[in-house]
Short mmCIF file of C-alpha atoms and ligand atoms in Angstrom, two decimals:
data_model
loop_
_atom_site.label_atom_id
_atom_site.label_comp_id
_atom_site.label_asym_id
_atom_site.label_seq_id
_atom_site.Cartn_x
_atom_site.Cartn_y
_atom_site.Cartn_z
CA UNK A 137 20.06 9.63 3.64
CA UNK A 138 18.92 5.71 3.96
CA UNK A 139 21.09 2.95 2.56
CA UNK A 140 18.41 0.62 1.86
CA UNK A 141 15.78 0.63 -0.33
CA UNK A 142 11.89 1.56 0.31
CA UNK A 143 9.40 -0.16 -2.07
CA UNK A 144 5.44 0.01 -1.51
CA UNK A 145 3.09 -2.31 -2.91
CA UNK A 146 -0.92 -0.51 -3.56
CA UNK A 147 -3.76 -1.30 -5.19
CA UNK A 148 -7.48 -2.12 -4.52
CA UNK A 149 -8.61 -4.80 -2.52
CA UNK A 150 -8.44 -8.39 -3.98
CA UNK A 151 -5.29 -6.75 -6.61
CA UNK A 152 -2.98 -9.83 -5.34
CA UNK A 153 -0.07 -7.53 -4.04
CA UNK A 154 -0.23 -10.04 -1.09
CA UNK A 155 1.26 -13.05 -3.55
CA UNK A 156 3.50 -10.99 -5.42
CA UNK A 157 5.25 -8.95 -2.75
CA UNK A 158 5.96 -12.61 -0.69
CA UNK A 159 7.27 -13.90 -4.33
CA UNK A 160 9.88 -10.79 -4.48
CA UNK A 161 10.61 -11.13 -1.09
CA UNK A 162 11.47 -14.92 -1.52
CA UNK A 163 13.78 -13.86 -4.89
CA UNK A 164 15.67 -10.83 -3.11
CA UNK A 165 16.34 -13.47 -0.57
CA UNK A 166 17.64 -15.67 -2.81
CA UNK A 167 19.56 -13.59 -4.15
CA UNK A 168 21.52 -12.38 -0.80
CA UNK A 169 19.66 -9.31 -0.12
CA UNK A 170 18.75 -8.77 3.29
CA UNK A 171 14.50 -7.46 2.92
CA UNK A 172 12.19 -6.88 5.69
CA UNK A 173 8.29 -7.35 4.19
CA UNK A 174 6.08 -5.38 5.97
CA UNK A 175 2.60 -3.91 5.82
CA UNK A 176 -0.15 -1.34 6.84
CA UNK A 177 -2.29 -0.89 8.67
CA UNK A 178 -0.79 -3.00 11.32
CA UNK A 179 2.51 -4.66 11.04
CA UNK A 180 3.43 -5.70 14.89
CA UNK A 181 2.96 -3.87 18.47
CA UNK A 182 0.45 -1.64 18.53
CA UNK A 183 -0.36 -1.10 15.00
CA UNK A 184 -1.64 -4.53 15.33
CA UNK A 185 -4.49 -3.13 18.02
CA UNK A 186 -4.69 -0.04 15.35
CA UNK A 187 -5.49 -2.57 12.49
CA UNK A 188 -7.71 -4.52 14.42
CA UNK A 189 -9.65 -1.41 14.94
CA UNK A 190 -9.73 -0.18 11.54
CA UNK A 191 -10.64 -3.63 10.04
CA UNK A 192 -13.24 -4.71 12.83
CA UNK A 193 -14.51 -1.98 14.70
CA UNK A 194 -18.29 -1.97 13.80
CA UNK A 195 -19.71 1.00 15.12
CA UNK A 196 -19.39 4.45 13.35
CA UNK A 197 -15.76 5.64 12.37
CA UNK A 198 -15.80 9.12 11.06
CA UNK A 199 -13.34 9.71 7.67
CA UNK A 200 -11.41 11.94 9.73
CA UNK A 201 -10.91 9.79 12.73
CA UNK A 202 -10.17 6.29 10.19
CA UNK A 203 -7.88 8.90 8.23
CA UNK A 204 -6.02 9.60 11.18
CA UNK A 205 -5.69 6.06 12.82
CA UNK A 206 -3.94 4.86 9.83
CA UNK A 207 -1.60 8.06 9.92
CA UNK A 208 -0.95 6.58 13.60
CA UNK A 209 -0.50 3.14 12.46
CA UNK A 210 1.93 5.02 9.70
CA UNK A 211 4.32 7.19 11.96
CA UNK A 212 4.51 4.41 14.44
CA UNK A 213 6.05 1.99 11.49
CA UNK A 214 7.91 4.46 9.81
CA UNK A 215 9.49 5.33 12.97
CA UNK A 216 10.15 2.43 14.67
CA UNK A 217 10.08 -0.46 11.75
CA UNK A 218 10.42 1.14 8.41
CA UNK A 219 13.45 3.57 9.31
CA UNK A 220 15.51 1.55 11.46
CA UNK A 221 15.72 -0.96 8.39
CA UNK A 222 16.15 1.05 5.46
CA UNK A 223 19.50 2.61 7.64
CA UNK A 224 20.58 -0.79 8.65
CA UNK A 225 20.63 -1.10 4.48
CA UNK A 226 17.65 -3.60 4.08
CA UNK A 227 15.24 -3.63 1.33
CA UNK A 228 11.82 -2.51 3.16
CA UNK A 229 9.03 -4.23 0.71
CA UNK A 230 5.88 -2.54 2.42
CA UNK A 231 1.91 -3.62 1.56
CA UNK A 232 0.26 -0.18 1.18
CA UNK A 233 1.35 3.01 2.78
CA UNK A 234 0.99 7.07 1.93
CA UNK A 235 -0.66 5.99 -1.94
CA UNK A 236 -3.39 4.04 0.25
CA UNK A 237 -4.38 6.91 2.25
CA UNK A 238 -4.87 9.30 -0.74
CA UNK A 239 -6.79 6.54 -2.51
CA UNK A 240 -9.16 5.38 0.08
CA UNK A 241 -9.57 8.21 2.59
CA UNK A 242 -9.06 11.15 -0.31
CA UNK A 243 -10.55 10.04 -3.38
CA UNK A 244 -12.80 6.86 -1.38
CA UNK A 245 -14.14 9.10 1.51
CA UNK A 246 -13.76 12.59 -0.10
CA UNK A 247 -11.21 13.91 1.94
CA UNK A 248 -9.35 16.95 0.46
CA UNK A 249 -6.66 15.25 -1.09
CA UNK A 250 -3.95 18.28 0.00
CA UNK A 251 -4.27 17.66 3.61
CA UNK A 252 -3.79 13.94 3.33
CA UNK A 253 -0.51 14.78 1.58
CA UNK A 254 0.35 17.05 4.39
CA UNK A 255 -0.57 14.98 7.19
CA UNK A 256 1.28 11.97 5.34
CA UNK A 257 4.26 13.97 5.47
CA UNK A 258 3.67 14.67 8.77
CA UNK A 259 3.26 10.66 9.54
CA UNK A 260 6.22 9.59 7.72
CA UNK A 261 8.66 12.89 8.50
CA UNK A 262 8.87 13.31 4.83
CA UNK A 263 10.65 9.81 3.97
CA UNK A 264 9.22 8.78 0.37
CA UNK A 265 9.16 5.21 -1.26
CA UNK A 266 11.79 5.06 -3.72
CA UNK A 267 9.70 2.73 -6.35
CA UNK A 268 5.64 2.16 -5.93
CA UNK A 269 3.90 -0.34 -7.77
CA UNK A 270 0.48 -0.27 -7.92
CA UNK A 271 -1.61 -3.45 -9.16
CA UNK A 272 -4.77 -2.04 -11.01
CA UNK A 273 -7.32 -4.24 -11.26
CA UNK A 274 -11.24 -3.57 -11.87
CA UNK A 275 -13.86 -3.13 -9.37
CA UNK A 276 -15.75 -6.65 -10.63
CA UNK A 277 -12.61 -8.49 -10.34
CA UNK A 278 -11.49 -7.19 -6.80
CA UNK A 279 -15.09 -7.88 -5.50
CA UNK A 280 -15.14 -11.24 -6.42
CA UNK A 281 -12.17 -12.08 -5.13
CA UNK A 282 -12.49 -10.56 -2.31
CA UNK A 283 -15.68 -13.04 -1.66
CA UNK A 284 -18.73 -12.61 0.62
CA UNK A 285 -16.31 -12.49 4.04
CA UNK A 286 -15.52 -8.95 4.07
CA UNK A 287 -14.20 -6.38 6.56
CA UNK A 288 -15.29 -2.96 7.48
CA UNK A 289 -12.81 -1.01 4.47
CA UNK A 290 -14.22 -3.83 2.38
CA UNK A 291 -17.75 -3.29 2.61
CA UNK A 292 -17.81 -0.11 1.18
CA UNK A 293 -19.87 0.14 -1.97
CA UNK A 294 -19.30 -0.29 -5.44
CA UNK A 295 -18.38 2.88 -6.12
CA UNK A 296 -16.22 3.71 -3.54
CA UNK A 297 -13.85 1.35 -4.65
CA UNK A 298 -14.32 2.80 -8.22
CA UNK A 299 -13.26 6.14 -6.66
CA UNK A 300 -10.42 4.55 -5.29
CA UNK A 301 -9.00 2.59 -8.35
CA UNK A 302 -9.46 5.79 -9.91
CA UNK A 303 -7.48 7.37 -7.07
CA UNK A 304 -4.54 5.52 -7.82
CA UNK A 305 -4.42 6.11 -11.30
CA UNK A 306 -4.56 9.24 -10.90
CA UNK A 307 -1.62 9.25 -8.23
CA UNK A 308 0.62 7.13 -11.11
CA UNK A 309 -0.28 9.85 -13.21
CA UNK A 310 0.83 12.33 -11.60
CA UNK A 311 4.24 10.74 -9.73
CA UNK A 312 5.18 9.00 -12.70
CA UNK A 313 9.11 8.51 -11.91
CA UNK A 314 7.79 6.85 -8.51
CA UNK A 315 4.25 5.01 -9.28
CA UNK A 316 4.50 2.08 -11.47
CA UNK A 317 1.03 0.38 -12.21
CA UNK A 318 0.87 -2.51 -13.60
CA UNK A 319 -2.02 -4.70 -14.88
CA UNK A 320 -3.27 -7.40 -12.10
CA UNK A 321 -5.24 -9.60 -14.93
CA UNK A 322 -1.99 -10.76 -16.26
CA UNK A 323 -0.82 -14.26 -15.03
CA UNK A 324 0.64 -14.50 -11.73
CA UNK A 325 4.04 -15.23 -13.25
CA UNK A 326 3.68 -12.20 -15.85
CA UNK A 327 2.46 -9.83 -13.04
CA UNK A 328 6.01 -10.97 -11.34
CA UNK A 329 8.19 -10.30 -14.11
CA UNK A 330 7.13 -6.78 -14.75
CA UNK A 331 7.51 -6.09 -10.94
CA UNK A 332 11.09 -7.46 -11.45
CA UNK A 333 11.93 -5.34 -13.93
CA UNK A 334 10.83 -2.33 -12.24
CA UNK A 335 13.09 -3.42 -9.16
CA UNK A 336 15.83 -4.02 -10.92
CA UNK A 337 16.21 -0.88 -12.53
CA UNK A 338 16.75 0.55 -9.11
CA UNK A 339 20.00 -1.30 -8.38
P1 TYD B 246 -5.91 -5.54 4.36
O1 TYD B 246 -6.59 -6.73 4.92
O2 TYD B 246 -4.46 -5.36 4.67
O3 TYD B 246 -6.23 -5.51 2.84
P2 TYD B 246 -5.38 -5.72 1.55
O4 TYD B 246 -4.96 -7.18 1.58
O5 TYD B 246 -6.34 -5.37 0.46
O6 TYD B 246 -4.20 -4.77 1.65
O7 TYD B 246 -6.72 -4.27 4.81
C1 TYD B 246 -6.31 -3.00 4.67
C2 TYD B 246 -7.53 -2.16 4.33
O8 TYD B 246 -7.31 -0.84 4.78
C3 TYD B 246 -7.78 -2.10 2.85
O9 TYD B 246 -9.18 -2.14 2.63
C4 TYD B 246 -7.27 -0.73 2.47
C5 TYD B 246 -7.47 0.08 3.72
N1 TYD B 246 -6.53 1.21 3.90
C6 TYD B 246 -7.02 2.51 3.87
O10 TYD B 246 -8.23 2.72 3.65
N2 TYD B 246 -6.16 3.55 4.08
C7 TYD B 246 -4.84 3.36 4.35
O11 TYD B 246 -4.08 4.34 4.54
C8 TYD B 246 -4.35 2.01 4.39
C9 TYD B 246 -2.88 1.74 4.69
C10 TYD B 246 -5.22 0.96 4.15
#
């Protein structure tokens, strides 16, 4: 049993779960609560190497092998980040985790989608997030904000990332007591609301 609380943040690239997890993070603080925001791939230590891999590497990186170095980047955070936080009772606000790896690597890549639940569960020894909100936005939208500089994930094709949005809709639709999704369109100050409500409720 943890004492804090574990909330993810997914979505496509360009969704703006960046902005909006650093708002709640600065209104939880505010508010006395003691929050740790964190990310993956690569939060500190080695999963910074890990990340710098998976973002820059330009030769050929199999599915399999990029499935698995995020798993790595995963059970190294939950492990030594993620845990020790959530039992020292802090609110663990993370940017991506398991929902990213189903997303991208099973419904992106075409992995089976089965195994990456497996070997998630493997990566994370079976600790869930206890809220997951996922900021849908459309493929047009993400590309274009997401601009002409992109990395290795984000040169992926059109319809990748349409497989992927798709990916985690169909994750909300199927956890719905744990996936939130909420429209990134809205205003920046709209988009925040809604994710406050959804936090709150878990007080
Ligand atoms: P990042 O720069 O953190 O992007 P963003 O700001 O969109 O979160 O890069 C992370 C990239 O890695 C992003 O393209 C999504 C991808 N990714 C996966 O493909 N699988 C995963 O399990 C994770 C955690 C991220």
């Amino acid at each position: 049993m943890t004492k804090g609380l574990f909330i993810t943040f997914e979505g496509g690239d360009g969704c703006g779960k960046t902005t909006q997890i650093k708002l709640i993070d600065e209104y939880l603080q505010n508010k006395g609560y003691k929050t740790l925001l964190t990310r993956e791939p690569g939060s500190k230590g080695l999963g910074i190497k890990l990340r710098e891999i998976l973002l820059n590497y330009d030769g050929e990186v199999s599915p399999t092998c990029e499935s698995f170095l995020f798993l790595a980047d995963r059970a190294q955070h939950v492990d030594c980040i993620i845990k020790p936080a959530l039992e020292a009772g802090v609110i663990v606000l993370c940017d991506r985790h398991t929902d990213s790896t189903v997303a991208y690597q099973g419904y992106g890549r075409g992995l089976d989608i089965e195994q990456i639940h497996r070997l998630n569960k493997i990566a994370t020894s079976g600790l869930k997030p206890d809220l997951t909100i996922v900021l849908d936005v459309d493929v047009e939208t993400s590309q274009a904000r997401v601009g002409n500089e992109k990395d290795r994930m984000e040169s992926a094709g059109v319809e990748f990332f349409e497989r992927v949005r798709n990916g985690f809709l169909e994750i909300a639709k199927l956890e719905p007591n744990r996936v939130k999704v909420i429209d990134s369109k809205q205003s920046i100050e709209q988009i925040h609301q809604q994710i406050l409500e959804l936090i709150k409720n878990e007080f």
